[in-house]
Structure formats: C-alpha cells, structure tokens
C-alpha cells in the first residue's frame, strides 16, 4: 500500500469533505478523481456503479481495497496516516466511545446530510421531514456537548478529537445550507471552533476559512 | 436599595456570557429581530443588527479581528462603534461615515449578556453576582408557555419547586439544594429560550448531571405544542 489512496470525489458532497478533512488531519495525500455528481449524476453511471453499486460517494480505492462506507474510510485513513493515530483513542473506553459516536453519526445523524442534498444538490426527499430530523439529531449532540463541557471534555468522545468528531463535524458546520441556524446550538458552536483549530484543518464551500 | 431587574424593563437576556468567547460572534433573534452578539479581542461585548449594510449578509456569519467584526461576503470591517472602517475591494478609500450598522446597548450581568434598544431610557442590569452557567435552551413553544412550565416543574425530576421569584426578565426558583436563575428570551411567536444558570456553589459534575433534566424541560414544554420538534 505504498501508493496514495484514490478518492472518487465531489467537492460539494459533505461526506467527501469528511474524507478530505480526515486525510489532511492524518497526513495522508489523496489522489482526487472528480465525479460530476450534480448535475451530472456520474455517481449513478455504469463506471461508478461498477465501483460502488450503492451509487454513492465517497469511494476510496487503496491498493486492493475499495471502501464505500464513509466511516470505514475515515478509520482507514486514521490508521495509515502518519498523524492518524492521534484520532483513535488507545484506551478501550475511549475507543468504544469513538465508535458509539461514529455510529450515531452514520445512523442517527444522517438527516443533516440528506436535508442539505435536497436543499442544494437536487436530491429527492421530504425537505420538511428531513429538516425536522436533522434538528432533532443536532439537539441530541448539543445536549451531549453541553455535558461534555462540564466534564472538561472538548470533543465528543473525550478531551481530544477523534475520528468521530470529523465524521460529525459537517452535520453542524453545514446546517445553514438547509436553513437551520446555529443560534440554538451554543455548545456545538464552541465544539466546531475547536475542530477548526486542529492542525491540518481544511475547509469546503459553506465552511469559510477565517480563523 | 439594591436594583431589582424590574427596574430594567426593556433589557433582555440574549445569551449566557460564557457562551460568547473572546473574538467570536453569534447570531440570535429577539422578538423577531435578528441580532449579532460579538466580543472583541479585548473581551468587550457588542450587540448589533445582524445585517451588513453592503449586501445584507448576516454579520454573525463573519469573523472578529481585533476590535472589529468583518463580513463574510466581502470583508467590510466595522469598528466597535459600528462604523465601517475598511473595504477590501477599495483599500485606499476613506470610508464614508454614513456606512454604519444599527446598534443595541449591551451589558453583562448575572452571567448573561443583556441587550436593549439604543433609545431605551431605563437603567441597565448591574448585578455582578457570580453564577454557574448551565445552558441556553431553545424550545419550540412561545415564551409564556415555556415560562409557565418552568415555574411549575423547574427542571423536571429535581423535586418540588419552591421560592419562585419573577424579577423582570429573570425567574429564580429552588429545587432541593439547587437554586436556578433563568433569563427569559422570546425568539418569535413560536420559539423561546431560557438562559439557565445555577446560583451558589455547584460542582462541574453536578452541572453535567443537570443537563438531562434541561432536555426533559424542553420535551415537557413542547408537549402538545403544534409544530414542535
């Protein structure tokens, strides 16, 4: 696995951004292959469906590996990157918490990404129901980060950023794209600021570069 | 005679002071009016209309540099008197003094940031009692409903509510050994916030343990309210 991983990438897709961000934080150089997901729908064409039958981005190829699940890609980058180990707790409890919040992001906080795709990228879906679900999920994360603040833990799984923070970050950072303001989420605002201050942080359209 | 908050009609608590860090900004809405609250790099708090006069972009999306806040769109910078001082597209321009953002008065008291219209004649809140910030809780219910649920149940599960005192835009109440103070913040006709703090000694561990009870208050206040989450 000496070659760089290849990311099949669409710049405005928040899941692709998570991969680029994790790679940057971990010190992994990606070879980017652009996919015209919107409006071109190239991710649904024969070439991309042969690679990922789910018809979804991101896809990461690395040697003989083809990975189609965002969280699995993030964990792989943290494992191979020279700075990646810092994002995976070495203690059992910390690692378990990281995975718990990773699955929270994949299952219980899936709505923000879908709501944004409906609002911006021509995806089909019930905007009202998705916005409602997105807000509910972000409230639960806000409740958690409020309590974490009193525990002296600035990130979702502990005092240090883990892969879970990177997986969850765009759900909040990009929620204005589907007209959900940050006003109701003071703890998430402070958390997002800490994520932005990580060494190697990069932005995407909708997440401005200013600190 | 010490000031009561009843003397400060027209002033509204819009945030917990500890939630607005130095050199950051946050947007909020007060009775339908969009307001940006920001702290300059010296820690002074400012509250303005949340709108850049250039293209109407929310200034709360922008960023603080020193004693100025800059708009995210085109980088127009405003000083602490809300006058535009720098336009990046015209760096040589002596910016006309007429380019200004509408301001509010802003002070800190009781661990909260209080805001009032510039022409508000009444005295500002001055209570500098140290409190333990708990959280700002946004609820999908009108303020009257949230207030009624709060004075009846406090934080649900913490025990009988006693010693309820309504003092201007603040409600104090006690449950067990916990003395709560909450700033009342109407967002719009259907949404409201409580800025909740604990008075007296309280450990960080005890504060963390109160967070689920604040979520229970939110659920209770939203029960039966049309359109609530």
PDB file of N, CA, C and O in Angstrom, chain A residues 132 135 139-140 142-144 146-147 149-151 176 181 183-184 186-187 189-190 193 208 210-211, chain B residues 19-21 24 26-28 58 61 63 72 133-135 138 140 204 208 211 215 218 222 228-229:
ATOM      1  N   UNK A 132     -36.596  18.465  10.071  1.00  0.00           N
ATOM      2  CA  UNK A 132     -37.069  18.156  11.419  1.00  0.00           C
ATOM      3  C   UNK A 132     -36.161  17.116  12.081  1.00  0.00           C
ATOM      4  O   UNK A 132     -35.721  17.277  13.226  1.00  0.00           O
ATOM      5  N   UNK A 135     -32.712  18.563  12.891  1.00  0.00           N
ATOM      6  CA  UNK A 135     -32.714  19.414  14.073  1.00  0.00           C
ATOM      7  C   UNK A 135     -32.750  18.560  15.339  1.00  0.00           C
ATOM      8  O   UNK A 135     -32.058  18.839  16.315  1.00  0.00           O
ATOM      9  N   UNK A 139     -29.872  18.501  18.191  1.00  0.00           N
ATOM     10  CA  UNK A 139     -30.196  18.799  19.588  1.00  0.00           C
ATOM     11  C   UNK A 139     -29.574  17.764  20.528  1.00  0.00           C
ATOM     12  O   UNK A 139     -29.073  18.109  21.599  1.00  0.00           O
ATOM     13  N   UNK A 140     -29.636  16.492  20.126  1.00  0.00           N
ATOM     14  CA  UNK A 140     -29.057  15.444  20.978  1.00  0.00           C
ATOM     15  C   UNK A 140     -27.549  15.634  21.088  1.00  0.00           C
ATOM     16  O   UNK A 140     -26.962  15.459  22.167  1.00  0.00           O
ATOM     17  N   UNK A 142     -26.027  18.525  20.773  1.00  0.00           N
ATOM     18  CA  UNK A 142     -25.866  19.735  21.598  1.00  0.00           C
ATOM     19  C   UNK A 142     -25.973  19.377  23.089  1.00  0.00           C
ATOM     20  O   UNK A 142     -25.175  19.838  23.903  1.00  0.00           O
ATOM     21  N   UNK A 143     -26.974  18.557  23.434  1.00  0.00           N
ATOM     22  CA  UNK A 143     -27.113  18.118  24.824  1.00  0.00           C
ATOM     23  C   UNK A 143     -25.830  17.416  25.283  1.00  0.00           C
ATOM     24  O   UNK A 143     -25.318  17.675  26.379  1.00  0.00           O
ATOM     25  N   UNK A 144     -25.327  16.519  24.435  1.00  0.00           N
ATOM     26  CA  UNK A 144     -24.116  15.775  24.798  1.00  0.00           C
ATOM     27  C   UNK A 144     -22.922  16.712  24.984  1.00  0.00           C
ATOM     28  O   UNK A 144     -22.183  16.596  25.970  1.00  0.00           O
ATOM     29  N   UNK A 146     -22.935  19.857  25.671  1.00  0.00           N
ATOM     30  CA  UNK A 146     -23.127  20.694  26.860  1.00  0.00           C
ATOM     31  C   UNK A 146     -22.591  19.957  28.091  1.00  0.00           C
ATOM     32  O   UNK A 146     -21.830  20.515  28.889  1.00  0.00           O
ATOM     33  N   UNK A 147     -22.967  18.691  28.224  1.00  0.00           N
ATOM     34  CA  UNK A 147     -22.486  17.898  29.367  1.00  0.00           C
ATOM     35  C   UNK A 147     -20.981  17.666  29.271  1.00  0.00           C
ATOM     36  O   UNK A 147     -20.267  17.742  30.284  1.00  0.00           O
ATOM     37  N   UNK A 149     -18.794  19.618  28.147  1.00  0.00           N
ATOM     38  CA  UNK A 149     -18.125  20.840  28.592  1.00  0.00           C
ATOM     39  C   UNK A 149     -17.890  20.827  30.097  1.00  0.00           C
ATOM     40  O   UNK A 149     -16.813  21.206  30.570  1.00  0.00           O
ATOM     41  N   UNK A 150     -18.892  20.387  30.859  1.00  0.00           N
ATOM     42  CA  UNK A 150     -18.744  20.335  32.320  1.00  0.00           C
ATOM     43  C   UNK A 150     -17.788  19.232  32.754  1.00  0.00           C
ATOM     44  O   UNK A 150     -17.243  19.261  33.844  1.00  0.00           O
ATOM     45  N   UNK A 151     -17.611  18.235  31.887  1.00  0.00           N
ATOM     46  CA  UNK A 151     -16.663  17.156  32.202  1.00  0.00           C
ATOM     47  C   UNK A 151     -15.239  17.519  31.778  1.00  0.00           C
ATOM     48  O   UNK A 151     -14.324  16.706  31.898  1.00  0.00           O
ATOM     49  N   UNK A 176     -26.509  25.461   7.924  1.00  0.00           N
ATOM     50  CA  UNK A 176     -27.114  26.680   7.363  1.00  0.00           C
ATOM     51  C   UNK A 176     -27.452  26.495   5.889  1.00  0.00           C
ATOM     52  O   UNK A 176     -28.287  27.217   5.351  1.00  0.00           O
ATOM     53  N   UNK A 181     -30.267  27.550  11.461  1.00  0.00           N
ATOM     54  CA  UNK A 181     -29.275  28.459  12.036  1.00  0.00           C
ATOM     55  C   UNK A 181     -28.514  27.807  13.188  1.00  0.00           C
ATOM     56  O   UNK A 181     -28.959  26.815  13.751  1.00  0.00           O
ATOM     57  N   UNK A 183     -28.043  29.327  15.979  1.00  0.00           N
ATOM     58  CA  UNK A 183     -28.426  30.046  17.193  1.00  0.00           C
ATOM     59  C   UNK A 183     -28.729  29.137  18.381  1.00  0.00           C
ATOM     60  O   UNK A 183     -28.442  29.473  19.521  1.00  0.00           O
ATOM     61  N   UNK A 184     -29.376  27.988  18.107  1.00  0.00           N
ATOM     62  CA  UNK A 184     -29.857  27.129  19.194  1.00  0.00           C
ATOM     63  C   UNK A 184     -28.793  26.165  19.701  1.00  0.00           C
ATOM     64  O   UNK A 184     -29.078  25.342  20.563  1.00  0.00           O
ATOM     65  N   UNK A 186     -25.271  26.574  21.121  1.00  0.00           N
ATOM     66  CA  UNK A 186     -24.030  27.222  21.597  1.00  0.00           C
ATOM     67  C   UNK A 186     -22.907  26.235  21.886  1.00  0.00           C
ATOM     68  O   UNK A 186     -21.737  26.541  21.616  1.00  0.00           O
ATOM     69  N   UNK A 187     -23.233  25.046  22.396  1.00  0.00           N
ATOM     70  CA  UNK A 187     -22.165  24.081  22.698  1.00  0.00           C
ATOM     71  C   UNK A 187     -21.545  23.545  21.408  1.00  0.00           C
ATOM     72  O   UNK A 187     -20.332  23.314  21.345  1.00  0.00           O
ATOM     73  N   UNK A 189     -21.371  25.241  18.634  1.00  0.00           N
ATOM     74  CA  UNK A 189     -20.571  26.343  18.084  1.00  0.00           C
ATOM     75  C   UNK A 189     -19.155  26.313  18.672  1.00  0.00           C
ATOM     76  O   UNK A 189     -18.167  26.460  17.940  1.00  0.00           O
ATOM     77  N   UNK A 190     -19.071  26.104  19.982  1.00  0.00           N
ATOM     78  CA  UNK A 190     -17.754  26.063  20.626  1.00  0.00           C
ATOM     79  C   UNK A 190     -16.979  24.818  20.184  1.00  0.00           C
ATOM     80  O   UNK A 190     -15.766  24.865  19.965  1.00  0.00           O
ATOM     81  N   UNK A 193     -15.598  25.260  16.737  1.00  0.00           N
ATOM     82  CA  UNK A 193     -14.433  26.138  16.772  1.00  0.00           C
ATOM     83  C   UNK A 193     -13.172  25.341  17.139  1.00  0.00           C
ATOM     84  O   UNK A 193     -12.095  25.554  16.571  1.00  0.00           O
ATOM     85  N   UNK A 208     -16.439  28.602   5.798  1.00  0.00           N
ATOM     86  CA  UNK A 208     -15.464  29.601   5.402  1.00  0.00           C
ATOM     87  C   UNK A 208     -14.147  29.490   6.166  1.00  0.00           C
ATOM     88  O   UNK A 208     -14.085  28.949   7.259  1.00  0.00           O
ATOM     89  N   UNK A 210     -11.501  31.401   8.002  1.00  0.00           N
ATOM     90  CA  UNK A 210     -11.188  32.709   8.576  1.00  0.00           C
ATOM     91  C   UNK A 210     -10.432  32.713   9.884  1.00  0.00           C
ATOM     92  O   UNK A 210      -9.911  33.713  10.271  1.00  0.00           O
ATOM     93  N   UNK A 211     -10.292  31.624  10.591  1.00  0.00           N
ATOM     94  CA  UNK A 211      -9.665  31.769  11.906  1.00  0.00           C
ATOM     95  C   UNK A 211      -8.147  31.763  11.828  1.00  0.00           C
ATOM     96  O   UNK A 211      -7.583  31.217  10.926  1.00  0.00           O
TER      97      UNK A 211
ATOM     98  N   UNK B  19     -20.864  31.678  26.893  1.00  0.00           N
ATOM     99  CA  UNK B  19     -21.010  31.038  25.586  1.00  0.00           C
ATOM    100  C   UNK B  19     -20.463  31.902  24.446  1.00  0.00           C
ATOM    101  O   UNK B  19     -20.313  31.407  23.322  1.00  0.00           O
ATOM    102  N   UNK B  20     -20.226  33.174  24.717  1.00  0.00           N
ATOM    103  CA  UNK B  20     -19.683  34.055  23.671  1.00  0.00           C
ATOM    104  C   UNK B  20     -18.223  34.311  24.012  1.00  0.00           C
ATOM    105  O   UNK B  20     -17.901  35.173  24.832  1.00  0.00           O
ATOM    106  N   UNK B  21     -17.331  33.550  23.406  1.00  0.00           N
ATOM    107  CA  UNK B  21     -15.913  33.655  23.728  1.00  0.00           C
ATOM    108  C   UNK B  21     -15.307  34.901  23.095  1.00  0.00           C
ATOM    109  O   UNK B  21     -15.847  35.449  22.138  1.00  0.00           O
ATOM    110  N   UNK B  24     -15.239  36.143  19.118  1.00  0.00           N
ATOM    111  CA  UNK B  24     -16.197  35.343  18.350  1.00  0.00           C
ATOM    112  C   UNK B  24     -17.526  36.083  18.267  1.00  0.00           C
ATOM    113  O   UNK B  24     -17.788  37.025  19.018  1.00  0.00           O
ATOM    114  N   UNK B  26     -21.977  35.474  17.456  1.00  0.00           N
ATOM    115  CA  UNK B  26     -23.080  34.516  17.375  1.00  0.00           C
ATOM    116  C   UNK B  26     -24.342  35.282  17.022  1.00  0.00           C
ATOM    117  O   UNK B  26     -24.554  36.402  17.485  1.00  0.00           O
ATOM    118  N   UNK B  27     -25.178  34.656  16.218  1.00  0.00           N
ATOM    119  CA  UNK B  27     -26.447  35.267  15.871  1.00  0.00           C
ATOM    120  C   UNK B  27     -27.524  34.833  16.836  1.00  0.00           C
ATOM    121  O   UNK B  27     -27.463  33.747  17.408  1.00  0.00           O
ATOM    122  N   UNK B  28     -28.509  35.697  17.031  1.00  0.00           N
ATOM    123  CA  UNK B  28     -29.688  35.315  17.789  1.00  0.00           C
ATOM    124  C   UNK B  28     -30.868  36.121  17.270  1.00  0.00           C
ATOM    125  O   UNK B  28     -30.699  36.999  16.417  1.00  0.00           O
ATOM    126  N   UNK B  58     -25.636  38.257   6.966  1.00  0.00           N
ATOM    127  CA  UNK B  58     -25.610  38.250   8.429  1.00  0.00           C
ATOM    128  C   UNK B  58     -24.176  38.459   8.929  1.00  0.00           C
ATOM    129  O   UNK B  58     -23.270  37.697   8.563  1.00  0.00           O
ATOM    130  N   UNK B  61     -22.259  35.571  10.601  1.00  0.00           N
ATOM    131  CA  UNK B  61     -21.506  34.604   9.808  1.00  0.00           C
ATOM    132  C   UNK B  61     -20.048  35.055   9.634  1.00  0.00           C
ATOM    133  O   UNK B  61     -19.225  34.291   9.159  1.00  0.00           O
ATOM    134  N   UNK B  63     -16.421  37.323  10.967  1.00  0.00           N
ATOM    135  CA  UNK B  63     -15.370  36.980  11.920  1.00  0.00           C
ATOM    136  C   UNK B  63     -14.823  38.238  12.572  1.00  0.00           C
ATOM    137  O   UNK B  63     -14.875  39.327  12.011  1.00  0.00           O
ATOM    138  N   UNK B  72     -18.542  38.220   6.171  1.00  0.00           N
ATOM    139  CA  UNK B  72     -18.048  37.053   5.448  1.00  0.00           C
ATOM    140  C   UNK B  72     -18.039  37.270   3.937  1.00  0.00           C
ATOM    141  O   UNK B  72     -17.174  36.763   3.229  1.00  0.00           O
ATOM    142  N   UNK B 133     -22.984  29.015  34.810  1.00  0.00           N
ATOM    143  CA  UNK B 133     -23.766  28.875  33.586  1.00  0.00           C
ATOM    144  C   UNK B 133     -24.115  27.405  33.379  1.00  0.00           C
ATOM    145  O   UNK B 133     -23.243  26.534  33.481  1.00  0.00           O
ATOM    146  N   UNK B 134     -25.381  27.119  33.112  1.00  0.00           N
ATOM    147  CA  UNK B 134     -25.780  25.743  32.810  1.00  0.00           C
ATOM    148  C   UNK B 134     -25.913  25.583  31.296  1.00  0.00           C
ATOM    149  O   UNK B 134     -25.124  24.888  30.674  1.00  0.00           O
ATOM    150  N   UNK B 135     -26.904  26.225  30.715  1.00  0.00           N
ATOM    151  CA  UNK B 135     -27.009  26.179  29.261  1.00  0.00           C
ATOM    152  C   UNK B 135     -28.099  27.145  28.801  1.00  0.00           C
ATOM    153  O   UNK B 135     -29.009  27.473  29.552  1.00  0.00           O
ATOM    154  N   UNK B 138     -33.104  26.260  23.769  1.00  0.00           N
ATOM    155  CA  UNK B 138     -34.122  26.756  22.841  1.00  0.00           C
ATOM    156  C   UNK B 138     -35.273  25.758  22.756  1.00  0.00           C
ATOM    157  O   UNK B 138     -35.047  24.548  22.663  1.00  0.00           O
ATOM    158  N   UNK B 140     -39.323  24.932  21.170  1.00  0.00           N
ATOM    159  CA  UNK B 140     -40.375  25.243  20.189  1.00  0.00           C
ATOM    160  C   UNK B 140     -41.694  25.476  20.904  1.00  0.00           C
ATOM    161  O   UNK B 140     -42.621  24.672  20.807  1.00  0.00           O
ATOM    162  N   UNK B 204     -18.765  21.027  38.786  1.00  0.00           N
ATOM    163  CA  UNK B 204     -18.922  20.757  37.361  1.00  0.00           C
ATOM    164  C   UNK B 204     -19.669  19.435  37.149  1.00  0.00           C
ATOM    165  O   UNK B 204     -20.499  19.316  36.248  1.00  0.00           O
ATOM    166  N   UNK B 208     -23.067  18.861  35.011  1.00  0.00           N
ATOM    167  CA  UNK B 208     -23.220  17.853  33.945  1.00  0.00           C
ATOM    168  C   UNK B 208     -24.452  16.995  34.206  1.00  0.00           C
ATOM    169  O   UNK B 208     -25.190  16.654  33.282  1.00  0.00           O
ATOM    170  N   UNK B 211     -27.907  18.338  32.934  1.00  0.00           N
ATOM    171  CA  UNK B 211     -28.202  18.500  31.502  1.00  0.00           C
ATOM    172  C   UNK B 211     -29.400  17.661  31.045  1.00  0.00           C
ATOM    173  O   UNK B 211     -30.287  18.176  30.342  1.00  0.00           O
ATOM    174  N   UNK B 215     -33.125  18.819  29.089  1.00  0.00           N
ATOM    175  CA  UNK B 215     -33.763  18.216  27.914  1.00  0.00           C
ATOM    176  C   UNK B 215     -35.191  17.783  28.251  1.00  0.00           C
ATOM    177  O   UNK B 215     -36.098  17.889  27.406  1.00  0.00           O
ATOM    178  N   UNK B 218     -37.383  20.766  28.037  1.00  0.00           N
ATOM    179  CA  UNK B 218     -37.678  21.062  26.626  1.00  0.00           C
ATOM    180  C   UNK B 218     -38.799  20.152  26.118  1.00  0.00           C
ATOM    181  O   UNK B 218     -39.748  20.626  25.486  1.00  0.00           O
ATOM    182  N   UNK B 222     -42.645  21.361  25.050  1.00  0.00           N
ATOM    183  CA  UNK B 222     -43.061  21.182  23.650  1.00  0.00           C
ATOM    184  C   UNK B 222     -44.221  20.207  23.513  1.00  0.00           C
ATOM    185  O   UNK B 222     -44.802  20.090  22.426  1.00  0.00           O
ATOM    186  N   UNK B 228     -43.959  21.476  17.148  1.00  0.00           N
ATOM    187  CA  UNK B 228     -42.729  21.351  17.931  1.00  0.00           C
ATOM    188  C   UNK B 228     -41.974  20.094  17.539  1.00  0.00           C
ATOM    189  O   UNK B 228     -42.560  19.131  17.057  1.00  0.00           O
ATOM    190  N   UNK B 229     -40.663  20.112  17.779  1.00  0.00           N
ATOM    191  CA  UNK B 229     -39.802  19.008  17.351  1.00  0.00           C
ATOM    192  C   UNK B 229     -40.087  17.726  18.122  1.00  0.00           C
ATOM    193  O   UNK B 229     -40.290  17.674  19.256  1.00  0.00           O
TER     194      UNK B 229
END
